[in-house]
């Protein structure tokens, strides 16, 4: 009986006769099923990260695919023998293929099941039809005319479907939400004011070199090519998760462990004696074998040309690989390593016998991080002030460097279990709307947690939301697709802006930020208050800015309580004719909190303005809150008009939101400004991350999320009576008299005063 069992199993195992009937069609179909499985497994192998050449991984994938396929065939046969529910041997190859493809889905293809399963089933059937039809046609004249025609039709149909699939995969996608938006301003641009473009090269020459262990087994730049050697650091107390297969395979690849992390860096050093301010740049999580630290040369070169030492820090050994990702448990180590680099520069700077003696100013430091590095720089700024590692006090800290500014590029804000509350530090975050890796403006959440208590110095925080920017193009070694293949085949890349435009945007804002933070160049302050002032410095597009500084006084931020009629400090609210008036917590597209409450206002007059029932929202306050102000601050965004209940002819079309703003003094006199005179409110910025919208929303969340923008409205722009007294302001009124219906989100209302400009560089 045992011999008969294995004999029958072998008959189900053989090729090309996997079926008992041995019909020509099923023989061909069986071969095609096997080839389809081997193709999928080969693709899975080719795009795997196992530190081996892709071609070798392709071959390994094919071999593994064949073994998995035959294992699945045998399992199908055993199920048949035990349950006798499979009526024919012809289903064995199908069962084997389905089993293998499901395994590949779990192991390598991270496609959503809603697209992966229908796609593989469809193309499994297509491959069977194609293989069977070709086998029939191989019989030549023996084949009856009717079967020959059916076989030809099957071949043509299958080939067309295969070509269509390849065509769809190769397409960039489309932009279903084109934006026609006028971001011009009546105020003079910075260029018209005679201020230099900070994204253009500066006056300093610079040299490039690397420092590091001097014995890196993978990269010559950190081996014999280093200009200065550094000692390793022991991170065992910070990263206890360095163990098991993560430890084994990483140490085999890198040649070192958690007790001997290297301090490796790429340096762009200005020419001259110094000391120069020091800027560290750190990458985020990526394939550790695809080194990320070289991708910020465009920033390093620019910053060095303005007299800043720029260092791109190597932390690739903490990145993900085939043996696992630390899933955020490495975030404290990413931050700590930055501080250890600063410690190394401090040692060099104090050593009179070293070539870098007094070249770096450790009281003038800025940190720039991308992705997980964007979260790490905030953690580093917080750790810089601590005496001990908060997760293990056995690791003592003694840093206290002069970190004056932090830049978070498309950062995470959820990897580390602690959220950083930063105080008296300058902060900037950049985010792209088409970022498929970090799909929401998580830097805005950190922005909310930056506070200013120092009244003697100037501090500011800013955020810039760049419509059409993705995650990877901020790093030149990363890609236009934020997922690796084969997942990247699903991405809709057509709406993504060109790499040169994205780099130009990063250069502009980061260079201007560095000039303000490290070189007191306050002439660039208006750039962060109103991006339209950049003029031709930026490519045409939509840029939303957030801004607040230590000179800002906020009279209403809708955070404190549930009383809609008042805010703290004697601030009271009065409304008229509003269809919607509510305060709510703002959410990201994935329903996670933005860490921020806002006011939602809606009005609806039908299809035309009715001036006798115009809606308004009025805030009254003591005049002592703004006695030195010369700007009104509003943080606003277009809301969802679908919240309005009235039916209209074009319910899916968002109106172009606009409204009037009235300032009222203690004698009742008014000053008025229509908001679009300064800048139009951007429409809702909807995105389509994947070629199939439903797939993108399942993976990343809604097509739209609320993204407020700060408006700094100068008092001088308001139309007012000659006797109007700005020093006795007591009310701000928003009057919705420009569009018949709409919904607007108001985040903050407040005042600001200008800061004297020093000479632009």
GROMACS .gro file of C-alpha atoms in nm, residues 280-504:
model
  225
  280UNK     CA    1   2.454   6.753   1.095
  281UNK     CA    2   2.232   6.583   0.836
  282UNK     CA    3   2.099   6.234   0.899
  283UNK     CA    4   1.909   5.997   0.671
  284UNK     CA    5   1.610   5.782   0.754
  285UNK     CA    6   1.521   5.416   0.725
  286UNK     CA    7   1.597   5.255   0.390
  287UNK     CA    8   1.752   4.930   0.276
  288UNK     CA    9   2.079   4.922   0.473
  289UNK     CA   10   2.258   4.778   0.170
  290UNK     CA   11   2.150   5.083  -0.036
  291UNK     CA   12   2.358   5.343   0.149
  292UNK     CA   13   2.166   5.664   0.217
  293UNK     CA   14   2.422   5.904   0.363
  294UNK     CA   15   2.553   6.020   0.023
  295UNK     CA   16   2.210   6.149  -0.081
  296UNK     CA   17   2.236   6.493   0.078
  297UNK     CA   18   2.540   6.626  -0.103
  298UNK     CA   19   2.322   6.888  -0.270
  299UNK     CA   20   2.243   7.029   0.076
  300UNK     CA   21   2.595   6.984   0.213
  301UNK     CA   22   2.755   7.171  -0.075
  302UNK     CA   23   2.506   7.459  -0.054
  303UNK     CA   24   2.534   7.501   0.321
  304UNK     CA   25   2.915   7.488   0.310
  305UNK     CA   26   2.914   7.760   0.046
  306UNK     CA   27   2.750   7.987   0.305
  307UNK     CA   28   3.005   7.922   0.576
  308UNK     CA   29   2.851   7.626   0.760
  309UNK     CA   30   3.025   7.294   0.821
  310UNK     CA   31   2.781   7.035   0.686
  311UNK     CA   32   2.815   6.668   0.783
  312UNK     CA   33   2.604   6.383   0.645
  313UNK     CA   34   2.603   6.119   0.919
  314UNK     CA   35   2.615   5.747   0.840
  315UNK     CA   36   2.359   5.541   1.031
  316UNK     CA   37   2.292   5.282   0.760
  317UNK     CA   38   2.372   4.997   0.999
  318UNK     CA   39   2.049   5.081   1.187
  319UNK     CA   40   1.831   5.057   0.877
  320UNK     CA   41   1.602   4.777   0.768
  321UNK     CA   42   1.717   4.469   0.582
  322UNK     CA   43   1.585   4.124   0.499
  323UNK     CA   44   1.658   4.000   0.852
  324UNK     CA   45   1.430   4.258   1.008
  325UNK     CA   46   1.357   4.617   1.099
  326UNK     CA   47   1.392   4.746   1.454
  327UNK     CA   48   1.041   4.896   1.417
  328UNK     CA   49   1.135   5.221   1.590
  329UNK     CA   50   1.318   5.068   1.885
  330UNK     CA   51   1.638   5.207   1.733
  331UNK     CA   52   1.512   5.568   1.736
  332UNK     CA   53   1.693   5.668   2.060
  333UNK     CA   54   2.014   5.526   1.912
  334UNK     CA   55   1.972   5.728   1.594
  335UNK     CA   56   1.942   6.042   1.809
  336UNK     CA   57   2.224   5.948   2.048
  337UNK     CA   58   2.465   5.887   1.760
  338UNK     CA   59   2.411   6.245   1.642
  339UNK     CA   60   2.513   6.370   1.984
  340UNK     CA   61   2.817   6.141   1.981
  341UNK     CA   62   2.919   6.298   1.648
  342UNK     CA   63   2.889   6.641   1.810
  343UNK     CA   64   3.099   6.510   2.098
  344UNK     CA   65   3.365   6.399   1.848
  345UNK     CA   66   3.366   6.742   1.681
  346UNK     CA   67   3.397   6.902   2.024
  347UNK     CA   68   3.705   6.688   2.098
  348UNK     CA   69   3.864   6.789   1.768
  349UNK     CA   70   3.776   7.153   1.820
  350UNK     CA   71   3.945   7.162   2.162
  351UNK     CA   72   4.260   6.972   2.057
  352UNK     CA   73   4.526   7.228   1.967
  353UNK     CA   74   4.726   6.957   1.791
  354UNK     CA   75   4.441   6.851   1.558
  355UNK     CA   76   4.386   6.994   1.210
  356UNK     CA   77   4.021   7.069   1.302
  357UNK     CA   78   4.115   7.273   1.608
  358UNK     CA   79   3.865   7.559   1.652
  359UNK     CA   80   3.709   7.495   1.311
  360UNK     CA   81   3.363   7.404   1.446
  361UNK     CA   82   3.149   7.621   1.674
  362UNK     CA   83   2.964   7.379   1.905
  363UNK     CA   84   2.754   7.666   2.041
  364UNK     CA   85   2.605   7.715   1.696
  365UNK     CA   86   2.462   7.378   1.591
  366UNK     CA   87   2.175   7.275   1.365
  367UNK     CA   88   2.034   6.925   1.306
  368UNK     CA   89   1.863   6.813   0.984
  369UNK     CA   90   1.689   6.476   0.958
  370UNK     CA   91   1.490   6.297   0.690
  371UNK     CA   92   1.215   6.039   0.756
  372UNK     CA   93   1.307   5.850   1.075
  373UNK     CA   94   1.603   6.085   1.089
  374UNK     CA   95   1.348   6.368   1.102
  375UNK     CA   96   1.212   6.225   1.425
  376UNK     CA   97   1.563   6.147   1.551
  377UNK     CA   98   1.676   6.511   1.534
  378UNK     CA   99   1.394   6.618   1.768
  379UNK     CA  100   1.483   6.334   2.004
  380UNK     CA  101   1.849   6.440   1.990
  381UNK     CA  102   1.757   6.801   2.073
  382UNK     CA  103   1.565   6.674   2.378
  383UNK     CA  104   1.839   6.429   2.485
  384UNK     CA  105   2.090   6.712   2.459
  385UNK     CA  106   1.941   6.866   2.773
  386UNK     CA  107   1.919   6.547   2.982
  387UNK     CA  108   2.162   6.397   3.238
  388UNK     CA  109   2.056   6.036   3.166
  389UNK     CA  110   1.903   5.823   2.893
  390UNK     CA  111   1.533   5.822   2.992
  391UNK     CA  112   1.489   5.452   2.905
  392UNK     CA  113   1.793   5.338   3.104
  393UNK     CA  114   1.955   5.574   3.354
  394UNK     CA  115   2.270   5.360   3.356
  395UNK     CA  116   2.359   5.546   3.034
  396UNK     CA  117   2.470   5.891   3.148
  397UNK     CA  118   2.444   6.192   2.916
  398UNK     CA  119   2.677   6.490   2.925
  399UNK     CA  120   2.616   6.678   2.603
  400UNK     CA  121   2.464   7.028   2.640
  401UNK     CA  122   2.573   7.149   2.297
  402UNK     CA  123   2.435   7.469   2.149
  403UNK     CA  124   2.167   7.314   1.927
  404UNK     CA  125   1.986   7.620   1.795
  405UNK     CA  126   1.772   7.468   1.521
  406UNK     CA  127   1.609   7.145   1.406
  407UNK     CA  128   1.489   7.061   1.054
  408UNK     CA  129   1.260   6.761   1.007
  409UNK     CA  130   1.215   6.653   0.644
  410UNK     CA  131   0.910   6.427   0.595
  411UNK     CA  132   0.958   6.297   0.949
  412UNK     CA  133   0.798   6.017   1.141
  413UNK     CA  134   0.649   6.116   1.475
  414UNK     CA  135   0.540   5.785   1.620
  415UNK     CA  136   0.837   5.547   1.609
  416UNK     CA  137   0.977   5.633   1.951
  417UNK     CA  138   0.745   5.564   2.244
  418UNK     CA  139   0.803   5.916   2.379
  419UNK     CA  140   0.693   6.234   2.204
  420UNK     CA  141   0.939   6.521   2.236
  421UNK     CA  142   0.831   6.856   2.378
  422UNK     CA  143   1.093   7.105   2.269
  423UNK     CA  144   1.140   7.444   2.429
  424UNK     CA  145   1.321   7.755   2.303
  425UNK     CA  146   1.458   7.607   1.982
  426UNK     CA  147   1.400   7.698   1.618
  427UNK     CA  148   1.212   7.435   1.421
  428UNK     CA  149   1.131   7.371   1.054
  429UNK     CA  150   0.950   7.081   0.892
  430UNK     CA  151   0.904   7.006   0.520
  431UNK     CA  152   0.642   6.763   0.390
  432UNK     CA  153   0.522   6.651   0.047
  433UNK     CA  154   0.157   6.576  -0.025
  434UNK     CA  155   0.251   6.276  -0.244
  435UNK     CA  156   0.467   6.114   0.022
  436UNK     CA  157   0.361   5.747   0.011
  437UNK     CA  158   0.600   5.652   0.293
  438UNK     CA  159   0.497   5.912   0.553
  439UNK     CA  160   0.161   6.004   0.406
  440UNK     CA  161   0.076   6.280   0.655
  441UNK     CA  162   0.240   6.596   0.783
  442UNK     CA  163   0.371   6.437   1.104
  443UNK     CA  164   0.619   6.721   1.138
  444UNK     CA  165   0.322   6.950   1.208
  445UNK     CA  166   0.251   6.747   1.522
  446UNK     CA  167   0.607   6.811   1.646
  447UNK     CA  168   0.560   7.176   1.539
  448UNK     CA  169   0.269   7.196   1.785
  449UNK     CA  170   0.492   7.069   2.066
  450UNK     CA  171   0.759   7.340   2.023
  451UNK     CA  172   0.709   7.621   2.272
  452UNK     CA  173   0.885   7.949   2.349
  453UNK     CA  174   0.931   8.067   2.708
  454UNK     CA  175   1.245   8.276   2.659
  455UNK     CA  176   1.134   8.636   2.610
  456UNK     CA  177   1.484   8.779   2.568
  457UNK     CA  178   1.577   8.592   2.246
  458UNK     CA  179   1.407   8.541   1.913
  459UNK     CA  180   1.275   8.191   1.832
  460UNK     CA  181   1.051   8.069   1.553
  461UNK     CA  182   0.896   7.755   1.412
  462UNK     CA  183   0.774   7.691   1.059
  463UNK     CA  184   0.633   7.420   0.838
  464UNK     CA  185   0.606   7.397   0.460
  465UNK     CA  186   0.367   7.159   0.285
  466UNK     CA  187   0.474   7.100  -0.076
  467UNK     CA  188   0.199   6.975  -0.304
  468UNK     CA  189   0.331   6.704  -0.536
  469UNK     CA  190   0.652   6.629  -0.346
  470UNK     CA  191   0.717   6.268  -0.248
  471UNK     CA  192   0.933   6.107   0.020
  472UNK     CA  193   1.233   5.979  -0.172
  473UNK     CA  194   1.331   6.277  -0.383
  474UNK     CA  195   1.468   6.464  -0.083
  475UNK     CA  196   1.755   6.210  -0.099
  476UNK     CA  197   1.936   6.172  -0.433
  477UNK     CA  198   2.013   5.803  -0.376
  478UNK     CA  199   1.647   5.722  -0.313
  479UNK     CA  200   1.382   5.717  -0.581
  480UNK     CA  201   1.074   5.872  -0.733
  481UNK     CA  202   0.882   5.573  -0.600
  482UNK     CA  203   0.849   5.557  -0.223
  483UNK     CA  204   0.801   5.180  -0.226
  484UNK     CA  205   1.044   4.926  -0.363
  485UNK     CA  206   0.941   4.697  -0.648
  486UNK     CA  207   0.714   4.514  -0.693
  487UNK     CA  208   0.503   4.733  -0.460
  488UNK     CA  209   0.614   5.040  -0.656
  489UNK     CA  210   0.430   4.910  -0.964
  490UNK     CA  211   0.106   5.019  -0.798
  491UNK     CA  212   0.216   5.377  -0.725
  492UNK     CA  213   0.070   5.672  -0.913
  493UNK     CA  214   0.382   5.879  -0.985
  494UNK     CA  215   0.242   6.109  -1.257
  495UNK     CA  216   0.148   6.395  -1.018
  496UNK     CA  217   0.489   6.394  -0.842
  497UNK     CA  218   0.694   6.706  -0.912
  498UNK     CA  219   1.038   6.674  -1.080
  499UNK     CA  220   1.332   6.589  -0.855
  500UNK     CA  221   1.505   6.918  -0.940
  501UNK     CA  222   1.202   7.117  -0.818
  502UNK     CA  223   1.183   6.919  -0.496
  503UNK     CA  224   1.553   6.962  -0.425
  504UNK     CA  225   1.527   7.332  -0.506
   0.00000   0.00000   0.00000
